[in-house]
Short mmCIF file of C-alpha atoms and ligand atoms in Angstrom, two decimals:
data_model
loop_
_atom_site.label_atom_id
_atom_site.label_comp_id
_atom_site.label_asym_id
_atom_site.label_seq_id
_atom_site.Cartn_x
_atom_site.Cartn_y
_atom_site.Cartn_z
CA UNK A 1 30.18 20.21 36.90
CA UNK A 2 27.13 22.31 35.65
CA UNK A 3 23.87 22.11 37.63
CA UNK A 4 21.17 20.65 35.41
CA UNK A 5 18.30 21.68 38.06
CA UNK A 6 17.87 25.56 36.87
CA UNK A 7 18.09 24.03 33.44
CA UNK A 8 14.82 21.03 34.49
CA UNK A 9 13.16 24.26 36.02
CA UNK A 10 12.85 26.62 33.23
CA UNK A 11 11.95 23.49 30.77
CA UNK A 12 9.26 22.79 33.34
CA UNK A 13 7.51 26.18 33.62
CA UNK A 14 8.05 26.86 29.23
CA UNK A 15 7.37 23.57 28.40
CA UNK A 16 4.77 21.91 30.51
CA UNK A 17 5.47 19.13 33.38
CA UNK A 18 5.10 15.63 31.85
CA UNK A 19 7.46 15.88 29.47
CA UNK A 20 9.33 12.91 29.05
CA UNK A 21 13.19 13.38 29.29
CA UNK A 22 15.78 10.13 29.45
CA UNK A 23 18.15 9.28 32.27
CA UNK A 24 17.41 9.41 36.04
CA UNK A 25 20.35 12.47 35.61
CA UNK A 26 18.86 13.94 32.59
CA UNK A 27 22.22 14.84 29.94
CA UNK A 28 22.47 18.25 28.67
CA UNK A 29 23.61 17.66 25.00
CA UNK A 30 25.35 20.29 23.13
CA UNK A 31 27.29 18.75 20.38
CA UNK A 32 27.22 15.61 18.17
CA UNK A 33 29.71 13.97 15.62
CA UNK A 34 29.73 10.11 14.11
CA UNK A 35 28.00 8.05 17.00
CA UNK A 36 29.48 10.64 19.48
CA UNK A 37 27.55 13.15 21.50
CA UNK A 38 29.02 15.35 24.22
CA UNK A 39 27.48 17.51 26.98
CA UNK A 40 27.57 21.09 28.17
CA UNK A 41 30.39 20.12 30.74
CA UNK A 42 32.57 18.50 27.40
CA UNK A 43 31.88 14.24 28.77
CA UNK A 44 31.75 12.43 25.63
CA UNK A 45 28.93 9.99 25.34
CA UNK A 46 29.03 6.93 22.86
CA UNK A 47 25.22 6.93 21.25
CA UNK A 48 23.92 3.56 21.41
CA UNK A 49 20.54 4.75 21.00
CA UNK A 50 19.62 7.38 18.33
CA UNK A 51 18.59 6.07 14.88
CA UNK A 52 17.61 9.73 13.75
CA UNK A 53 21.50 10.76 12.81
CA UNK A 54 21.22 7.74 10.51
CA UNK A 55 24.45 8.10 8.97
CA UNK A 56 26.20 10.02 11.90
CA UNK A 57 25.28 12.83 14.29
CA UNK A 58 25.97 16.11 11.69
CA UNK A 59 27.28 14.44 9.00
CA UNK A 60 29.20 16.90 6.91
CA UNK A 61 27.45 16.17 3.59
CA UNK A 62 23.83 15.94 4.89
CA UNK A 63 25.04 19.53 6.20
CA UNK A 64 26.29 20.94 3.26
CA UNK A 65 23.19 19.49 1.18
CA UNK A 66 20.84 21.37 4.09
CA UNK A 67 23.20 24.40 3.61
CA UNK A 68 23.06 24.75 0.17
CA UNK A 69 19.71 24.25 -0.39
CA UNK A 70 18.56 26.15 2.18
CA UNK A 71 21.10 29.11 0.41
CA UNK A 72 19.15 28.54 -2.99
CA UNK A 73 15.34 28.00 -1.99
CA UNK A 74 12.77 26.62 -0.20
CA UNK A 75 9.28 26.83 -0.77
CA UNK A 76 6.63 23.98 -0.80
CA UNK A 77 5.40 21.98 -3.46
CA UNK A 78 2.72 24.38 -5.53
CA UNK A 79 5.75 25.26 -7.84
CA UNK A 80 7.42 22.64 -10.03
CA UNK A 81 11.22 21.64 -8.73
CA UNK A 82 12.95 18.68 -9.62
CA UNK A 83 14.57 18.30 -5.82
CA UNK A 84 11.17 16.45 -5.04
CA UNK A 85 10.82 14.42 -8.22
CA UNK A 86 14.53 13.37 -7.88
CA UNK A 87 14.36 12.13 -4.50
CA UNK A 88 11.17 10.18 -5.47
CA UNK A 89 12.97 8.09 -8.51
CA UNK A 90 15.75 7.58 -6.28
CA UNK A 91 13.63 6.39 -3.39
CA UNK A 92 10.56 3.95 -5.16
CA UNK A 93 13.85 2.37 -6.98
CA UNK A 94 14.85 1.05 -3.88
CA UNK A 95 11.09 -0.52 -3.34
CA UNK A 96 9.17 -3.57 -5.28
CA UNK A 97 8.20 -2.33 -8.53
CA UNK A 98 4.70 -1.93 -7.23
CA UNK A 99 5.27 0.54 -4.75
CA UNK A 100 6.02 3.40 -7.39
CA UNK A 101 4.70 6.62 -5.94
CA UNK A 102 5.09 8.69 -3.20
CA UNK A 103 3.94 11.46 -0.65
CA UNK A 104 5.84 13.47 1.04
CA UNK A 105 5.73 14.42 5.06
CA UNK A 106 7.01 16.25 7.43
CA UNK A 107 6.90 13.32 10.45
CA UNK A 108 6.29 9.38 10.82
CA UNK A 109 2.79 10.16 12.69
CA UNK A 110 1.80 12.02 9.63
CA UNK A 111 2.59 9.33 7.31
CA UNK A 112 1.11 6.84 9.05
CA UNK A 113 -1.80 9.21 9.38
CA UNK A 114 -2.25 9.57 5.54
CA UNK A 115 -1.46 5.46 4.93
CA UNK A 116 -4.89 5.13 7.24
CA UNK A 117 -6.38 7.52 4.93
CA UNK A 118 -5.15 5.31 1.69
CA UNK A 119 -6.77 2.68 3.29
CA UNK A 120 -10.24 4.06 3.57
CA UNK A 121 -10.12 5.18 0.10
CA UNK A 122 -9.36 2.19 -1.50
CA UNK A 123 -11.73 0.07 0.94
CA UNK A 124 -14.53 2.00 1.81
CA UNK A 125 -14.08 1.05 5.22
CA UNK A 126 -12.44 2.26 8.76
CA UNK A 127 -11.50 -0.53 10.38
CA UNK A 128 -7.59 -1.01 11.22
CA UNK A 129 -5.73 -3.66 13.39
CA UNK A 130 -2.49 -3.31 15.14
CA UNK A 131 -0.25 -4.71 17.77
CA UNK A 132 -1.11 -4.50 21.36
CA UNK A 133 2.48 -3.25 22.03
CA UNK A 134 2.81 -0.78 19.22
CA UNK A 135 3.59 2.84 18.52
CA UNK A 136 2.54 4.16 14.78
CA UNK A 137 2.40 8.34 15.96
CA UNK A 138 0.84 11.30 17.50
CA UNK A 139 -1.58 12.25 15.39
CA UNK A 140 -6.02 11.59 16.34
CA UNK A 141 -6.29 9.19 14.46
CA UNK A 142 -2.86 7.39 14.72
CA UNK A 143 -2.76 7.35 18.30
CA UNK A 144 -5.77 5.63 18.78
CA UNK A 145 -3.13 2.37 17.76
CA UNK A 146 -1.43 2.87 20.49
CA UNK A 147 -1.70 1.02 24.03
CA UNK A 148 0.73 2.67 25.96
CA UNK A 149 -1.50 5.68 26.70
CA UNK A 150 -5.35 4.37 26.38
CA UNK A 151 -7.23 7.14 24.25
CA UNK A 152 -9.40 9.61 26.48
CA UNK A 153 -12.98 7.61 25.88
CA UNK A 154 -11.14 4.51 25.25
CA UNK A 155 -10.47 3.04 21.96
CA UNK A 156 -12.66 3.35 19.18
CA UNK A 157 -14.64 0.93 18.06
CA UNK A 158 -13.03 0.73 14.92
CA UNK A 159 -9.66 -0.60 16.57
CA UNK A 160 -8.63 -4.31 17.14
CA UNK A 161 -5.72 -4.85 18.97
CA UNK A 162 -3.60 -8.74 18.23
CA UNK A 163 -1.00 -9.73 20.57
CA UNK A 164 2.23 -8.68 19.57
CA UNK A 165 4.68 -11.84 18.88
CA UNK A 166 6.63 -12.42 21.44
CA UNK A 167 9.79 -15.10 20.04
CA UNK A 168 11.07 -15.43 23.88
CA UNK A 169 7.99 -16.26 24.38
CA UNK A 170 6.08 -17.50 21.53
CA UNK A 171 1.69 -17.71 21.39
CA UNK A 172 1.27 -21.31 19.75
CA UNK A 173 4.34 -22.49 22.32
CA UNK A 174 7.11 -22.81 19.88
CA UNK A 175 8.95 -20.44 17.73
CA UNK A 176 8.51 -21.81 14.41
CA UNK A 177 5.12 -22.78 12.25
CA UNK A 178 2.68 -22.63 15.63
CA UNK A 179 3.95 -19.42 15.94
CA UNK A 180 3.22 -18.10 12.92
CA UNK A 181 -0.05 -19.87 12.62
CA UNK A 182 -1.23 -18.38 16.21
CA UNK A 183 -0.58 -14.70 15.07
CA UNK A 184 -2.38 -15.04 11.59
CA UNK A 185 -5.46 -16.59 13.29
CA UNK A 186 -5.39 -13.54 15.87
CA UNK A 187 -5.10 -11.26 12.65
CA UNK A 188 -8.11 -13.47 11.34
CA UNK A 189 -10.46 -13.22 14.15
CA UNK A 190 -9.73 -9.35 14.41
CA UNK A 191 -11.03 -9.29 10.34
CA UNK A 192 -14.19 -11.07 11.52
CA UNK A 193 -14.83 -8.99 14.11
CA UNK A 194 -14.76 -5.90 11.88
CA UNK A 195 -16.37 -7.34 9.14
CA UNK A 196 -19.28 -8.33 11.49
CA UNK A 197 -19.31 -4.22 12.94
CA UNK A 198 -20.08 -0.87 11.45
CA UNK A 199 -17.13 -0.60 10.53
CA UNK A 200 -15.52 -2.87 8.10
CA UNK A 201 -11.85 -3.85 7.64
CA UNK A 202 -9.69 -1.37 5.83
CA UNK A 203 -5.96 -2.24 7.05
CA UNK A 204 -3.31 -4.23 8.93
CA UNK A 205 -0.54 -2.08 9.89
CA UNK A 206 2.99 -3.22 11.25
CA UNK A 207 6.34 -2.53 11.80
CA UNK A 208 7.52 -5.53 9.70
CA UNK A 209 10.59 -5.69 12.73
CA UNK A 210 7.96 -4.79 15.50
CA UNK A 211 10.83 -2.74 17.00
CA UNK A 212 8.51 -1.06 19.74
CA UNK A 213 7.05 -4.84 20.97
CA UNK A 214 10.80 -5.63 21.28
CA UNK A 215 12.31 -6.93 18.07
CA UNK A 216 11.33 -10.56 18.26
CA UNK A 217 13.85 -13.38 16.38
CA UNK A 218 10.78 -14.50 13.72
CA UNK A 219 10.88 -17.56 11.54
CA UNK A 220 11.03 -16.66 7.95
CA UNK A 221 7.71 -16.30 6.49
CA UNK A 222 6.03 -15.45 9.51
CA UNK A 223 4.11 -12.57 7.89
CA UNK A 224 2.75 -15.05 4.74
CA UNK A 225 -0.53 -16.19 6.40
CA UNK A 226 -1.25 -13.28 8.47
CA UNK A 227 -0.82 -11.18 5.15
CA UNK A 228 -2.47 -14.07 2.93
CA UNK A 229 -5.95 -13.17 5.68
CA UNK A 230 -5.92 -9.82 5.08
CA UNK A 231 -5.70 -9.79 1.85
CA UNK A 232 -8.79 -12.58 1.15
CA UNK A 233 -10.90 -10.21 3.39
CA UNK A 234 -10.17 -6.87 0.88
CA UNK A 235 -7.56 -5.56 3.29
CA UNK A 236 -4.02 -3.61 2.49
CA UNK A 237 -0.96 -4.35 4.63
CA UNK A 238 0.51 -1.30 5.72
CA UNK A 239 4.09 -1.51 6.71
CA UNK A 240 5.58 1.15 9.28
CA UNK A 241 9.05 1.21 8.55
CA UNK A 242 9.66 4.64 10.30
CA UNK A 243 12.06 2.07 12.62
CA UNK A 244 13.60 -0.91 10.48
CA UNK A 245 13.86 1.18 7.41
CA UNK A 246 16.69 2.54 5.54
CA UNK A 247 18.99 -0.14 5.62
CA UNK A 248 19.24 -0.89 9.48
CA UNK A 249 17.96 -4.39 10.21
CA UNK A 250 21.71 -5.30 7.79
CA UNK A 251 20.22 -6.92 5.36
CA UNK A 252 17.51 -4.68 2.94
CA UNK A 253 16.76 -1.69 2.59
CA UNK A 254 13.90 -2.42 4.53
CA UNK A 255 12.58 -4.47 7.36
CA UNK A 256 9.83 -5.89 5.03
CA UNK A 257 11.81 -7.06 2.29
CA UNK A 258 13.69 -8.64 5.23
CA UNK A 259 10.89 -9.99 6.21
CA UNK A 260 9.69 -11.33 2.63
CA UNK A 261 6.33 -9.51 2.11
CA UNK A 262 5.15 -6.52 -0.45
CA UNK A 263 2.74 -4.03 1.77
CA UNK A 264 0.62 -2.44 -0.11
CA UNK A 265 1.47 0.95 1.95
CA UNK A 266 5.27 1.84 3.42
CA UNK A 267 5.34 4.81 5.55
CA UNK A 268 9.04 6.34 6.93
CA UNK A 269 10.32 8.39 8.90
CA UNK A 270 13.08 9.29 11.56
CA UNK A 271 16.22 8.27 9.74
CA UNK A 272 14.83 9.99 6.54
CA UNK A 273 16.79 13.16 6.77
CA UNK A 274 19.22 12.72 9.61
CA UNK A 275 17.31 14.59 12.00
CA UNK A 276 15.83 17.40 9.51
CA UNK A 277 12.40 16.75 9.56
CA UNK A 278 10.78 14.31 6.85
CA UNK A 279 8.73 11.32 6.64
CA UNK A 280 6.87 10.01 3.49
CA UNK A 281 4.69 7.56 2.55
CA UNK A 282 4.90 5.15 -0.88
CA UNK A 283 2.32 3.38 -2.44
CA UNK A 284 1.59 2.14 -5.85
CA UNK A 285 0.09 4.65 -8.09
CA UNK A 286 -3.97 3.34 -8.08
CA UNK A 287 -3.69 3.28 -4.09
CA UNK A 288 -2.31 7.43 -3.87
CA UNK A 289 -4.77 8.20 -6.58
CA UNK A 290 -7.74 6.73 -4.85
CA UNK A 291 -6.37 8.64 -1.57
CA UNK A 292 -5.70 12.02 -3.50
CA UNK A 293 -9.47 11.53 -5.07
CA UNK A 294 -10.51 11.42 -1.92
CA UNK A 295 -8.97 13.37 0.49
CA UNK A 296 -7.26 16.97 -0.63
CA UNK A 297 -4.33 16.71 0.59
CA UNK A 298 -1.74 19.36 1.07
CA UNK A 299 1.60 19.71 3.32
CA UNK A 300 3.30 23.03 3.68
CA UNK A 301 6.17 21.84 4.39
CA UNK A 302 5.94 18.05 3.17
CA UNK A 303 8.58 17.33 0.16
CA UNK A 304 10.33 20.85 0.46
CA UNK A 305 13.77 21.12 -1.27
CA UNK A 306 15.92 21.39 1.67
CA UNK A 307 14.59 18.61 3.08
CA UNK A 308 14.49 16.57 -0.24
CA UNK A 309 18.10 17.61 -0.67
CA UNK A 310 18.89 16.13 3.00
CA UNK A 311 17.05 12.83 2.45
CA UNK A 312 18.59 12.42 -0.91
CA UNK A 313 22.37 13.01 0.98
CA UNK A 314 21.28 10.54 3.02
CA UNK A 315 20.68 8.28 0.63
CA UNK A 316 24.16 8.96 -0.65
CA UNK A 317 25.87 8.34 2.01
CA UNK A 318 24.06 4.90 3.23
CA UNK A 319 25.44 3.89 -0.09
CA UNK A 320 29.06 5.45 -0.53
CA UNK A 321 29.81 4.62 2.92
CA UNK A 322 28.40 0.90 1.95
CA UNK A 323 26.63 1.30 5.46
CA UNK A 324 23.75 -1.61 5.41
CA UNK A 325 26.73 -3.77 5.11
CA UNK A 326 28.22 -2.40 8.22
CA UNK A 327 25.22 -2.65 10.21
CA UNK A 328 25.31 -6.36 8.95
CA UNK A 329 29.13 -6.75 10.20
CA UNK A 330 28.98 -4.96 13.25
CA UNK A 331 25.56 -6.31 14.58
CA UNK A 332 26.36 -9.80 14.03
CA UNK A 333 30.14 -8.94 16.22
CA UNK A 334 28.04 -6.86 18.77
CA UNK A 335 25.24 -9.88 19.15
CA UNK A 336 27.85 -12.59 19.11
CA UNK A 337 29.36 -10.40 22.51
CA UNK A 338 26.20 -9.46 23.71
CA UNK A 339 25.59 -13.80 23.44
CA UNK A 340 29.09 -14.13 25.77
CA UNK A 341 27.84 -11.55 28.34
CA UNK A 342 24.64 -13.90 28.72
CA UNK A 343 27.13 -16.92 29.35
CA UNK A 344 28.68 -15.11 32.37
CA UNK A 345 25.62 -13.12 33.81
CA UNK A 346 22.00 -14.99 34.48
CA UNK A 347 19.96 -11.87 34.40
CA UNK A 348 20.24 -12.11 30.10
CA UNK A 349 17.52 -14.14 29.42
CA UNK A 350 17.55 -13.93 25.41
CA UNK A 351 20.07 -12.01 22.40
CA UNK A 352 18.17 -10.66 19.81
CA UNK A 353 17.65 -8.29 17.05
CA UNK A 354 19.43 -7.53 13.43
CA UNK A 355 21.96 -5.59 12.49
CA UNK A 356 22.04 -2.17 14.09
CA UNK A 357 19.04 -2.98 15.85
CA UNK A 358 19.71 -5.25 18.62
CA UNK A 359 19.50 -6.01 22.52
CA UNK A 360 18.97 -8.25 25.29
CA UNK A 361 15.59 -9.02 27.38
CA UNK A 362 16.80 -9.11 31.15
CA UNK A 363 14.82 -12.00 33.41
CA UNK A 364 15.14 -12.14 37.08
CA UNK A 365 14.80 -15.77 36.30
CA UNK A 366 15.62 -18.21 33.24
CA UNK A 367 13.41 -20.81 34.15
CA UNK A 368 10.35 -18.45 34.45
CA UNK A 369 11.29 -16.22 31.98
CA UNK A 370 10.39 -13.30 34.94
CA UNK A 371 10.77 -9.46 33.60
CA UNK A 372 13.24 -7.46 35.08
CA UNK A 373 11.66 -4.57 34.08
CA UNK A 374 13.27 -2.51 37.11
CA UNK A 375 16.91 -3.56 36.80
CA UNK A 376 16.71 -2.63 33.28
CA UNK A 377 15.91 1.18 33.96
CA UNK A 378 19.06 1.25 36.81
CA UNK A 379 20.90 -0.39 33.74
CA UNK A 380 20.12 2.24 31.69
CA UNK A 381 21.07 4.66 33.81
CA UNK A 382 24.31 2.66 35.14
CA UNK A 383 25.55 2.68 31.44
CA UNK A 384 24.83 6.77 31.05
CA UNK A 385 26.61 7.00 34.43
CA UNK A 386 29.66 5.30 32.40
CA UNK A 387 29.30 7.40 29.18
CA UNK A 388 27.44 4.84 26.95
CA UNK A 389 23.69 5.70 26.11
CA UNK A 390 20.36 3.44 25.23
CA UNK A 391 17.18 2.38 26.05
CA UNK A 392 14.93 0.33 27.12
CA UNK A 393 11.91 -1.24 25.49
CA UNK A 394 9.49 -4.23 24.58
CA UNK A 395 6.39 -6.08 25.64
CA UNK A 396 8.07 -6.39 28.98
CA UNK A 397 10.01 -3.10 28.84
CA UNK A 398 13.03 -5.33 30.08
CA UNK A 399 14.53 -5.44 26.64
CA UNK A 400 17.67 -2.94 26.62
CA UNK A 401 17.19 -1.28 22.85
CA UNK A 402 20.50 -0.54 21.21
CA UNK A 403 19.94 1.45 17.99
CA UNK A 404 22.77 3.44 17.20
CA UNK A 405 23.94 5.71 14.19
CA UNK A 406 24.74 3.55 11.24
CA UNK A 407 28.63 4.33 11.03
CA UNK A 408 28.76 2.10 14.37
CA UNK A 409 32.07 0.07 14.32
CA UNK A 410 33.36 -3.00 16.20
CA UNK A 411 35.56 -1.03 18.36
CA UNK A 412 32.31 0.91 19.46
CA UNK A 413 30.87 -2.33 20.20
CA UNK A 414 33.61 -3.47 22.24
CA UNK A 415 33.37 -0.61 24.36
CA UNK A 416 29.64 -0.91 24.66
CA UNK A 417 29.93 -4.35 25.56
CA UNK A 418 32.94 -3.94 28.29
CA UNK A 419 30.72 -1.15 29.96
CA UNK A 420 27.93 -3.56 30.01
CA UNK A 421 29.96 -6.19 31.59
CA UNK A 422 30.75 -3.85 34.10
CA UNK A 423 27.31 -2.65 35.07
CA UNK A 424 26.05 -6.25 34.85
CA UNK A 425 28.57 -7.41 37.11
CA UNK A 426 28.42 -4.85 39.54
CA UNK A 427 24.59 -5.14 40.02
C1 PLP B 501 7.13 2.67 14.52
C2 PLP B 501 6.88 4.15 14.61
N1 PLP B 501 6.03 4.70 13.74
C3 PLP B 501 5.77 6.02 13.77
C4 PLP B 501 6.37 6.85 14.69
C5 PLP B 501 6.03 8.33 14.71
O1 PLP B 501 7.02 9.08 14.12
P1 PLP B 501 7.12 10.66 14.43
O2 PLP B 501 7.55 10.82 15.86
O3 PLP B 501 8.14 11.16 13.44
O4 PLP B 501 5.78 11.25 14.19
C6 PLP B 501 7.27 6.31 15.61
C7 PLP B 501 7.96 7.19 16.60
O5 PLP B 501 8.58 6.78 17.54
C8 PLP B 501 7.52 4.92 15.57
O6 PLP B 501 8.37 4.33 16.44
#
């Protein structure tokens, strides 16, 4: 078996300690195929975790798209090309009528970066409120959102943080209307306190699926008065689907149609191009002119036609291979086993999620609802020891995250859910 410890050495001293890598035995990938991956020693993994390879690790015809393109031209978006404008019709007609126009990036972080931006432009103001268990990017300004690493200084004061909703364990005490209620009057106090600072209140901005807080099971409509605040106070909704997008939650296109609101910003990401490198934002027309009025914007490699060719194979093959509907099949099998598992073993507190975005939240105890935040990592690494990879994730970070590449079948399932029976019980 290879020795991955010259391998964690030379990565240390090129690339800087602090890195984060997955696994207590880190896995040395050198080949991918479907929702398989396989290492340098030739073990064969079954991906339960990367939403990148959207349609499947290497798919053949988001590699010949990348191929030929790539063989033709690519230069940046100063010259007129109809690979861009193409991908654009295609994309917007998948939106609301009102989200028409679009930018395109390079990553999710920038996206997000320039939806901030919209928001000034059209508002005037700076002020932005978030989750306090999200992740919108890397940029300055978009990691200032984040929690998980405090910025140096602190936050700014332009930042107000609402509690992320929790369905296992619901603010207002129940998971329906008090629920929904409790989170739009957080949203609401966060407004006033803008409103009554320097700054003003530009935006909201959400995962409509809150993937990163843990995918919570929310009542339909949750969004309404939450959204219904920000817009009485002059606000835009800005919608980070760089997770729930492109079909994944089973049942839209994306996670805010699922969740029955129009943003007035969508920014994407990751699954965008397979794993080639693009993100965009879309907007209606009046919001991207205000921003382009405002801020010059240019991306050297943003909307290029080898990665407008690979986003628009993706698109392709989402619909040929009628893949939302299998994420909708195979999630609702994989949940319904992932529901039996909790029968036999007590550490499954709650099944949640949609589609092929799903997990469980592990408790030490029902009753008390007490994180296992612990067992979950030696779960993780349990089910890499057995060839099956995922995560872990949520408010808790107890919540095991399995994401995997859309062409995910039941038989994949099964085995996911047999290893997981196995780790469970042998805990
Ligand atoms: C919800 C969300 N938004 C934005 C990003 C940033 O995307 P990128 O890493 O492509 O900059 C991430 C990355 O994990 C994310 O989870």
């Amino acid at each position: 078996m290879a020795d991955n410890s010259a391998l964690l050495a030379r990565r240390e001293r090129l690339l800087g300690r602090n890195m984060s890598l997955f696994y207590q035995d880190p896995v040395h990938i050198v080949r991918g195929e479907g929702v398989w991956l396989w290492d340098a020693d030739g073990r064969r993994y079954l991906d339960c975790y990367n939403n990148v390879p959207h349609v499947g690790h290497c798919h053949p015809r988001v590699v010949e798209a990348i191929a030929r393109q790539a063989g033709t031209l690519n230069t940046h978006t100063r010259y007129l090309h109809e690979g861009i404008l193409d991908y654009v019709e295609r994309l917007t007609a998948t939106f609301d009528k009102s989200l028409d126009t679009s930018i395109l990036t390079c990553t999710g972080s920038e996206a997000n970066d320039i939806a901030l931006r919209m928001a000034q432009a059209v508002t005037g103001k700076t002020g932005l409120i978030a989750t306090n268990h999200t992740y919108h990017g890397n940029t300055a300004a978009v990691s200032q959102l984040s929690t998980r690493m405090p910025p140096v200084g602190g936050f700014g004061g332009h930042v107000r943080h609402v509690p992320a909703p929790d369905s296992y364990r619901p603010l207002g005490g129940e998971p329906g209307e008090a629920f929904a209620t409790a989170f739009a009057a957080e949203v609401e106090r966060a407004i006033a306190s803008l409103e009554e600072s320097p700054f003003g209140f530009s935006a909201l901005i959400i995962d409509p699926f809150f993937a990163n807080e843990g995918f919570p099971d929310l009542p339909q409509g949750f969004l309404d008065k939450a959204v219904a605040a920000v817009r009485k106070a002059g606000g835009l909704v800005i919608a980070d689907e760089v997770q729930p997008g492109f079909g994944r939650t089973g049942e839209h296109m994306w996670g805010h149609q699922r969740a029955g609101i129009v943003p007035d910003i969508v920014t994407l990401g990751k699954p965008m191009g397979n794993g080639h490198p693009i993100g965009g934002v879309v907007a209606g027309a009046d919001t991207l002119n205000a921003f382009r009025k405002a801020f010059r914007y240019f991306n050297t490699f943003g909307g290029n036609p080898v990665s407008c060719a690979a986003a628009m194979a993706v698109l392709d093959v989402i619909e040929d291979e009628k893949l939302i509907d299998n994420a909708r099949e195979v999630g609702t099998y994989a949940r319904a086993g992932l529901l039996r598992l909790q029968e036999k073993h007590g550490i499954i507190g709650d099944v949640r999620g949609s589609g092929l975005f799903f997990g469980a939240e592990l408790v030490l105890d029902r009753n008390e609802k007490t994180p296992a935040a612990d067992l979950a990592t030696k779960v993780i690494n349990d089910m890499r020891e057995r060839g099956v990879l995922m995560g872990k994730l949520g408010i808790h970070q107890c919540s095991t995250k399995i994401r995997p590449p859309m062409p995910f079948s039941r038989e994949h399932a099964d085995l996911m859910l047999s290893t997981l029976d196995d780790v469970l019980t042998a805990l």
